[in-house]
Amino acid sequence: MFAVNNQKVFSVHLNTMCYCKLKAILKRSKTRVPLRRNYSSPAGVIGNDVKSLHSIISPPVAKIRNIGIMAHIDAGKTTTTERILYYSGYTRSLGDVDDGDTVTDFMAQERERGITIQSAAVTFDWKGYRVNLIDTPGHVDFTLEVERCLRVLDGAVAVFDASAGVEAQTLTVWKQADKHKVPRICFLNKMDKTGASFNYAVESIREKLKAKPLILQLPIGEARTFQGVVDVVNKEKLLWNSNSGDGKDFERKPLLETSDPELLKETIEARNSLIEQVADLDDEFADLVLGEFSDNFDLVPAEKLQTAIHRVTLAQAAVPVLCGSALKNKGVQPLLDAITMYLPSPEEREHGSLERMSRLLLPFADQHVEIPSLTAGNIALTVGLKQTATGDTIVSSKSSALAAARRAGRGEKKHGKNNEAESLLLAGVEIPEPVFFCTIEPPSVAKQPDLDHALDRLQREDPSLKVRIDPDSGQTVLCGMGELHIEIIHDRIKREYGLETYLGPLQVAYRETILNSVRASDTLDRTLGDKRHFVSAELEARPGEAPSSRAVIEYADCVSEGLVQASREAIENAVHSACLQGPLLGSPVQDVAITLHSLMIHPGTSTTMVNACVSRCVQKALKKAEKQVLEPLMSLEVTVPGDYLSPVLADLAQRRGNIQEIQTRQDSKVVIGFVPLAEMMGYSTVLRTLTSGSATFALEFSTYQAMSPQDQTALLNQRSGLAQVL
């Protein structure tokens, strides 16, 4: 017998029981199993396997793989995920991005646009292993979605377009994986595509990602001639049956001198090179090879080589490389084998701690099955959290948090034992600064509370979305990562919360700074009732020594330390609030340092008065200084056929673009450079027109740069309504 929600149910033979009966049993036990798609079975019920509910919910930790799928947009992440779900038995039909019927792209906006916007988790079994898989977005506007997933995953599959190799967003997600020390394997997808080149893609991994690729497979043919792959480790060829529509049928044959002499020779050379690479990176394997198999590498057992590759992958010393075509249903099953063989289990990673929740759910994309318990190493969902936001770490107590931080090497004892847990910071998510903003208005004043509620919920889910109130107009302002990001948020408010909102024109998020040092003083003397409030302050504002989004605050030696300690919070809040709106555009001020030289406070003066005086003093200093507008500079990568290169370069020159280099990628040119964000409004439409729809581009925030005097004057005139009509 097994228990579900504390109710006992007699054991059943899952292999002979149809899924509708299983659904009925779970329904009677008050477990919600919504079925809106054609799934063949829940995780743990595959073929004729009969497993206990305990093994379905909590398999052995060593048999768990928590992985993410990451890549540049349009590299084929979601299609690869769909094939993985189909071959694992999770789905009965092949989903297609173009048809809008994929499992993990379940949001309406995703299905309409054919892109992944929100990460989705699915759980399935493969050859005795439990795989928790997360499909992540590839668009730069949703980089935070990748960030918040990688920090909790044990491994990742990086998917590449074999005709393009490493692309702009590939670099971004790779750096994120490096930061979180996530072991990964590479899958060169689209080997059937015109222009696909296995060697080019591998070389781009080596050159651009500075990684060491371990070639575990060789393609049999490329582009239209792609038929299958060679397993280098086992010296076997895998050929997919051309008559099999779904790719389930393929044959694995050993390479023989009689039938495949050239392919066998190439494979032996690749295997010997692989053995040498792994031996250079793993001492244990090197001892084995030099001791027993130095005369003939062909005798090295495949199992020993695979174990060594597993260790090298975990150490992030190199990355295994496989290839295939997810769309043509070739190469996905060996990829699944590699996931279970080379990527780590949770017990092989440093994080993983016990949590107790009131309600736990096992994720199946947009569907969930309630489960009674969960052990370390698994991924699950919980509901009902009121204060938790993306990036938070949930622990059972401060002591367990402290212990976890010590194990991770993050615990720092600064202010004694009592403050150690309070000042503890576990690994969080780096939230990028928004670069676009626009106003948003509800259909009526009565709907403003509903809009505020919707925006509050969306911000908890997506911290890269910022919402603020314009102090002058009182309007709600949305701040996001790009045009698409804000467009998606607008659409979600309509679909998920039933609100028809109105967006103002998109505007660029400028910054301001100062170019020289200035001093300013201010005095506030007021009597409220019978109480006198008196504050006098003098401070200096100067350019910061290092780039910083927040003002650096310092105190001169002549300022009373006791006075500073008593009023520090009010002073620092005043400085930061004054820097939120600069004197030129009302944009945030950055890269400045404020030094307080004098502070006089009458006894009994409220902190509100201190705050007001210091804030006015900072604003005076900023107005007196020589001011500079900073604009967001974007790194740009445009992939364009050679015939259209000239008009694309001419257009970028008009947009104040700075071209760094032009690379050759097969028959295309790749233009790499920097361009101000303000010049990129509507660029996708212009590029499509210039190149007849044959070019693609990727845009990513790089830094803030000073505008030229002419451009700054033009911007200020435009904002003040004095722009000249040419």
Tab-separated table of C-alpha atoms in Angstrom, residues 60 221 242 315 337-338 410 416 481 539 542 554 577 593 607 621 680:
chain	number	residue	atom	x	y	z
A	60	PRO	CA	17.693	8.195	-4.668
A	221	GLY	CA	27.215	14.209	-42.905
A	242	SER	CA	14.513	7.836	-42.559
A	315	ALA	CA	35.422	20.150	-12.183
A	337	ASP	CA	22.245	9.530	-21.987
A	338	ALA	CA	24.982	12.166	-21.691
A	410	ARG	CA	30.242	32.845	2.849
A	416	GLY	CA	29.975	39.121	17.175
A	481	MET	CA	14.947	45.617	-19.885
A	539	LEU	CA	28.886	69.430	2.088
A	542	ARG	CA	32.579	65.677	-6.507
A	554	GLU	CA	31.952	60.277	3.491
A	577	SER	CA	16.825	60.456	-2.330
A	593	ALA	CA	30.833	61.212	-3.922
A	607	THR	CA	15.168	63.426	11.864
A	621	ALA	CA	25.499	71.265	-4.955
A	680	MET	CA	17.833	51.632	-31.629
